[in-house]
XYZ file of C-alpha atoms in Angstrom:
324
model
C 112.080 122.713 123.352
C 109.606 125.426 124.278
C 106.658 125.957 122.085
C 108.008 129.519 122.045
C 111.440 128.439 120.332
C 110.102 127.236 117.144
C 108.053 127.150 114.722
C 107.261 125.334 111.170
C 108.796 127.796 108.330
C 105.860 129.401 107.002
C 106.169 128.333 103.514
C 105.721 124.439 104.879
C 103.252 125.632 106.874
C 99.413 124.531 105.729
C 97.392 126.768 103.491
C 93.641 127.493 105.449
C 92.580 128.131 101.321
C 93.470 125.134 100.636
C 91.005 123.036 102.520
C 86.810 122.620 102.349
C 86.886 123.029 106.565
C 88.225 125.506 109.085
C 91.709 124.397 109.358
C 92.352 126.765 112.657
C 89.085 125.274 114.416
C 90.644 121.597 113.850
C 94.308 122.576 115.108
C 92.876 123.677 118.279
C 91.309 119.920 119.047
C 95.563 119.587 119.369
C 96.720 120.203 122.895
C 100.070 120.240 124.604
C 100.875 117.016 126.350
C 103.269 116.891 129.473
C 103.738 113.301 131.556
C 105.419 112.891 134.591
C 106.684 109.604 135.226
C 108.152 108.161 139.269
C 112.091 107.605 138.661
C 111.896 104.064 139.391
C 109.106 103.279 136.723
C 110.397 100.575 134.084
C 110.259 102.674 131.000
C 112.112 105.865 133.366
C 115.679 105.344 132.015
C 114.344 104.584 128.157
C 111.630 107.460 128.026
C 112.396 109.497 130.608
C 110.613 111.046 133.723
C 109.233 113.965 131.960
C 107.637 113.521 128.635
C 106.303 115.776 126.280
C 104.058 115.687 123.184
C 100.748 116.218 122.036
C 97.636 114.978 122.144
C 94.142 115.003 119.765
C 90.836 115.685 121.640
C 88.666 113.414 119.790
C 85.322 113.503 121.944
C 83.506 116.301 123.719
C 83.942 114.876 127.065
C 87.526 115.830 127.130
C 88.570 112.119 125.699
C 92.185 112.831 123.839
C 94.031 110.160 121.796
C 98.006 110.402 121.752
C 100.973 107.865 121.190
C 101.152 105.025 124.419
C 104.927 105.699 125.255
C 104.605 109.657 126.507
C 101.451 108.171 129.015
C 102.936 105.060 129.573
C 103.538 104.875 133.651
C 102.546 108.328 134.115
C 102.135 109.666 137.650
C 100.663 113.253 136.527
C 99.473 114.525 133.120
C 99.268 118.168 132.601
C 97.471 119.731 129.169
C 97.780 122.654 127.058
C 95.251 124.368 124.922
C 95.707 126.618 121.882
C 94.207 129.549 124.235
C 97.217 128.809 127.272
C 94.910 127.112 129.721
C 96.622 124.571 131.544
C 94.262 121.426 132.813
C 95.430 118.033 134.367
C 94.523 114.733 132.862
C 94.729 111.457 133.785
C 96.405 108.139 131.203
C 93.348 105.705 130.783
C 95.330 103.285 128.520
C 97.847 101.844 126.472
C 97.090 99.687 123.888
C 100.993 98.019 123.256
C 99.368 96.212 119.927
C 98.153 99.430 117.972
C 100.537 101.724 120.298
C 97.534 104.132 120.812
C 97.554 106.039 124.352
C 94.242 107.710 126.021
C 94.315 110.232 127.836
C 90.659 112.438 130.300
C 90.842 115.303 130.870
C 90.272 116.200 134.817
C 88.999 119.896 133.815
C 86.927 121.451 131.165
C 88.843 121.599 127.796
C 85.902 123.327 125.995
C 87.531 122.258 122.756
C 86.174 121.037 119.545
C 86.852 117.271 119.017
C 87.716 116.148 115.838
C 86.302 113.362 114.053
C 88.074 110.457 113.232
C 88.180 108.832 109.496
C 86.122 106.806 108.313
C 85.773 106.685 104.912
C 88.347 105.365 102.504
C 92.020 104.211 104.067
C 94.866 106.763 102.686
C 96.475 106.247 100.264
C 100.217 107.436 98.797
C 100.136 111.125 97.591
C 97.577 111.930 99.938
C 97.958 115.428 101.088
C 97.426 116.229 104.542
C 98.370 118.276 107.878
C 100.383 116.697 110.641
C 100.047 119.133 113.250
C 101.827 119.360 116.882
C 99.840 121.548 119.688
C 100.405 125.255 118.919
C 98.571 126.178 116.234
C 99.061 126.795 112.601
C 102.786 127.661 113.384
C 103.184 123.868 114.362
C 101.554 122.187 111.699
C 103.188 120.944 108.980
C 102.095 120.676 105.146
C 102.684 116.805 104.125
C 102.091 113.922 101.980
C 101.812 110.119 102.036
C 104.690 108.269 101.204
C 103.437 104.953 102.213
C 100.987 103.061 103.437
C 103.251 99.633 104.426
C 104.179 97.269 106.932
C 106.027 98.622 110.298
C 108.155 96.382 112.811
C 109.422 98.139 115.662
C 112.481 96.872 117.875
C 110.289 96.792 121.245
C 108.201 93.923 120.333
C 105.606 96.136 118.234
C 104.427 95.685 114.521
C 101.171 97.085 112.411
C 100.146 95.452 109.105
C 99.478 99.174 107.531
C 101.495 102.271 108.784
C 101.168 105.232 107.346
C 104.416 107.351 106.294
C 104.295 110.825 106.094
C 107.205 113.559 104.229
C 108.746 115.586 105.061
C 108.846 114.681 108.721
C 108.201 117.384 111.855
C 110.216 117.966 114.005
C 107.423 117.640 117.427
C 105.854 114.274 115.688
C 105.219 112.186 119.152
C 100.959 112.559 119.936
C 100.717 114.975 117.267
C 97.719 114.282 114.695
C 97.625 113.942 111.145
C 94.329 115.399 109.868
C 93.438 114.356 106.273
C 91.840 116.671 103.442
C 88.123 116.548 104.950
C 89.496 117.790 108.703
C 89.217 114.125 109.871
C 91.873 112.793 112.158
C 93.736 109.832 110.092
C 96.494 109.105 112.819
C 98.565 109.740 115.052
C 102.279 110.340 115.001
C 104.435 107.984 116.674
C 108.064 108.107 115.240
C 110.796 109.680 112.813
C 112.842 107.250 110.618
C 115.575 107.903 107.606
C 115.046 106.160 103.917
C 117.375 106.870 101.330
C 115.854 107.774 98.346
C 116.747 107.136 94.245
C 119.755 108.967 94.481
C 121.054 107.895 97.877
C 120.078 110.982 99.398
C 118.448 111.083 103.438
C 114.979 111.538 103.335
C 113.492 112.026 106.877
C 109.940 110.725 107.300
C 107.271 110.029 110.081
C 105.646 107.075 110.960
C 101.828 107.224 112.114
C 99.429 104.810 113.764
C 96.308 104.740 111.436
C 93.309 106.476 113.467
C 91.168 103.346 111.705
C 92.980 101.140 114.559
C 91.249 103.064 117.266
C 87.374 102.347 117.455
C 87.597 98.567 116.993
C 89.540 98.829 120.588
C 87.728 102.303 121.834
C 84.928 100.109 124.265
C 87.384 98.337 125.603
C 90.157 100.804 126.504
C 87.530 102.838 128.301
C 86.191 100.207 130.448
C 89.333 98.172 131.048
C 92.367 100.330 130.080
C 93.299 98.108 127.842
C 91.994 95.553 124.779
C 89.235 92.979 126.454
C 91.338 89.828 125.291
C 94.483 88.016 126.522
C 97.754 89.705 126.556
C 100.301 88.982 123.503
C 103.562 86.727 124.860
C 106.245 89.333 125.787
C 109.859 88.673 125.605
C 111.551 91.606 127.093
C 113.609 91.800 124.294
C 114.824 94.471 121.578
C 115.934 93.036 118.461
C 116.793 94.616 114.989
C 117.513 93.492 111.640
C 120.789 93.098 109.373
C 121.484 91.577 105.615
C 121.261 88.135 107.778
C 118.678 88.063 109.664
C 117.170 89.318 113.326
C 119.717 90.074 115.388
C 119.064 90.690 119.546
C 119.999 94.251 120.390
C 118.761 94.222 123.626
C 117.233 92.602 126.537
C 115.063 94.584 129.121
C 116.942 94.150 133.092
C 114.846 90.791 134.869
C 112.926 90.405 132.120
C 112.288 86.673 130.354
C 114.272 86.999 127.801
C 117.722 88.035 130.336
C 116.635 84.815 132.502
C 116.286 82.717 129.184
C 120.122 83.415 128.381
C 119.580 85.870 125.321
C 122.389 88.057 124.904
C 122.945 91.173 122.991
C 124.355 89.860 119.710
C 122.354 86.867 119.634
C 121.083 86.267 115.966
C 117.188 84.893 116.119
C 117.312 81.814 113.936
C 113.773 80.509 114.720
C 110.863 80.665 117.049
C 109.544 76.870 117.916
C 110.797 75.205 114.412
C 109.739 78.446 112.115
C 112.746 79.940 111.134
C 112.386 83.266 110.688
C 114.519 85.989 108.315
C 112.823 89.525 108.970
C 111.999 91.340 112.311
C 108.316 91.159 111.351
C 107.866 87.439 110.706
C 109.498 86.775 114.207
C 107.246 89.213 116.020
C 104.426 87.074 114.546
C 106.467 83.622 114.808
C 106.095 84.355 119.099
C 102.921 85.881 119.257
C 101.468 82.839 117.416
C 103.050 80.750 120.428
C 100.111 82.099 122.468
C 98.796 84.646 124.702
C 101.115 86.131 127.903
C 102.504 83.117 129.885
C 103.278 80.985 126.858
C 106.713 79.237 126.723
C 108.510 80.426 123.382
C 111.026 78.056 121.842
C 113.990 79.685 120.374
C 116.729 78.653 118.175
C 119.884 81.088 118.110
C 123.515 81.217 116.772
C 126.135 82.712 119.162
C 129.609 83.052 117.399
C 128.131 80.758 114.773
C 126.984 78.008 117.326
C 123.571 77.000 117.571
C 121.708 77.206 120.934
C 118.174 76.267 121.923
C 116.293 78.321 124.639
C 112.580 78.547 125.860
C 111.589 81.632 126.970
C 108.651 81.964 129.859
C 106.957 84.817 128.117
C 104.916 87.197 130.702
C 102.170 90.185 130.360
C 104.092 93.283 129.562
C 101.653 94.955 132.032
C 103.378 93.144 134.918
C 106.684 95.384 134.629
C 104.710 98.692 134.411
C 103.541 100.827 137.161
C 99.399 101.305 136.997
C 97.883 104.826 137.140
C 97.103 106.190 140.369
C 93.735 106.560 139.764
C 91.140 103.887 137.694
């Protein structure tokens, strides 16, 4: 959708009175993100070939933080500033643990950056701004609903997520910026909770900006943390009132050659059994780094199988940027 097409209703929009800093100075360290991703790239048929979102400019140089999966395998990166300039950029890294993406700027962005937190973590009832590249007309007025535990189906989990409600509708790259105009994170998805009453509430789910600097160093110099790669499965699992159940496996990947099959329930990873999607996430990254075998016990139609998967670097499916 065209920025053009839509915009936050005004009454959900932010207040500038409400805030001790210059809320329309901070939205414009948000910038329009565009990714263009080869056809036969690995994440082309989940993601897509063109990709758009936003991004956070959070160092003079040009330096933006977004969300890994709209730079993930990109081939071109094009950027878009609150004033219409239009610069290219170029996907340093991906950081598959905290899901952070980094993106340079090839041109002159002139833009402030915005400093990350630093202070205390935030906390439920928090209010802040999650804002999408635009302007005040694509920010949103929000609160924290929860600062909790976050397992993702692609082999992804953080300790502390932060929630955010109600939920925008452009949430991928866009940046949450907390009461003293510092960035606190980064949006990454949307999700449904029912509340009290069994009603839909939509909300977002944000990588804490307190994930990035303890990994900054590194993603700079090696496009990517300095340590070895988690185990990874190829596999997409979810969960049910039983347990983990395999929804997924990615084409060639360890888990297909292992024999997983969609449908699969995950009984236990090398003698841990395992009853949540989190605790298995953990179960095969505690098996070792990338290249460790990962004994799995499984039930298919209510028979019990054993199967050791020959876990690889996720890196090894993905095509690298064009330029280092």
């Amino acid at each position: 959708m065209a920025s053009s097409e839509w915009e936050i209703p005004p009454e959900l929009q932010p207040d500038p009175t409400d805030h001790a800093f210059d809320l329309d100075v901070a939205l414009q360290s948000v910038v329009g993100v565009k990714a263009l991703v080869p056809p036969d790239a690995f994440t082309a048929q989940s993601l897509g070939t063109e990709r758009v979102g936003s991004g956070v400019v959070i160092r003079p140089d040009g330096l933006i933080a977004t969300i890994g999966y709209i730079v993930t395998e990109a081939e071109s990166i094009w950027l878009t500033t609150h004033d219409g300039r239009a610069i290219p950029g170029h996907a340093l890294a991906h950081d598959f643990e905290t899901g952070f993406g980094l993106i340079q700027a090839l041109g002159k962005l002139a833009l402030p950056a915005l400093p990350m937190e630093a202070g205390d973590a935030p906390q439920p009832g928090d209010v802040c701004v999650l804002a999408s590249a635009g302007g005040r007309k694509h920010a949103l007025r929000c609160t924290i609903a929860a600062r909790q535990e976050f397992a993702g189906y692609w082999e992804y989990m953080l300790d502390e997520a932060l929630f955010t409600a109600p939920a925008h509708p452009s949430w991928g790259g866009a940046g949450l910026i907390g009461g003293d105009g510092r960035l606190m994170g980064i949006g990454s998805l949307v999700m449904q909770q029912q509340d009290g009453k069994g009603r839909r509430v939509d909300l977002n789910m944000v990588v804490p900006a307190s994930l990035l600097p303890p990994v900054l160093d590194d993603l700079l110099n090696y496009g990517r943390p300095n340590r070895p790669a988690r185990p990874w499965l190829g596999l997409y699992a979810g969960e049910d009132e039983e347990g983990v159940l395999v929804s997924a496996t990615a084409r060639n990947g360890p888990a297909q050659k292992a024999g997983l099959m969609e449908g699969d329930r995950l009984v236990s990873v090398g003698g841990q059994r395992v009853s949540d999607l989190a605790g298995f996430w953990r179960a095969v990254w505690a098996c070792g780094s990338a290249g460790a075998r990962v004994p799995v016990s499984i039930a298919r139609d209510a028979m019990p199988r054993d199967l050791t998967i020959a876990s690889i670097d996720r890196r090894s499916f993905l095509k690298p940027p064009r330029l280092h």
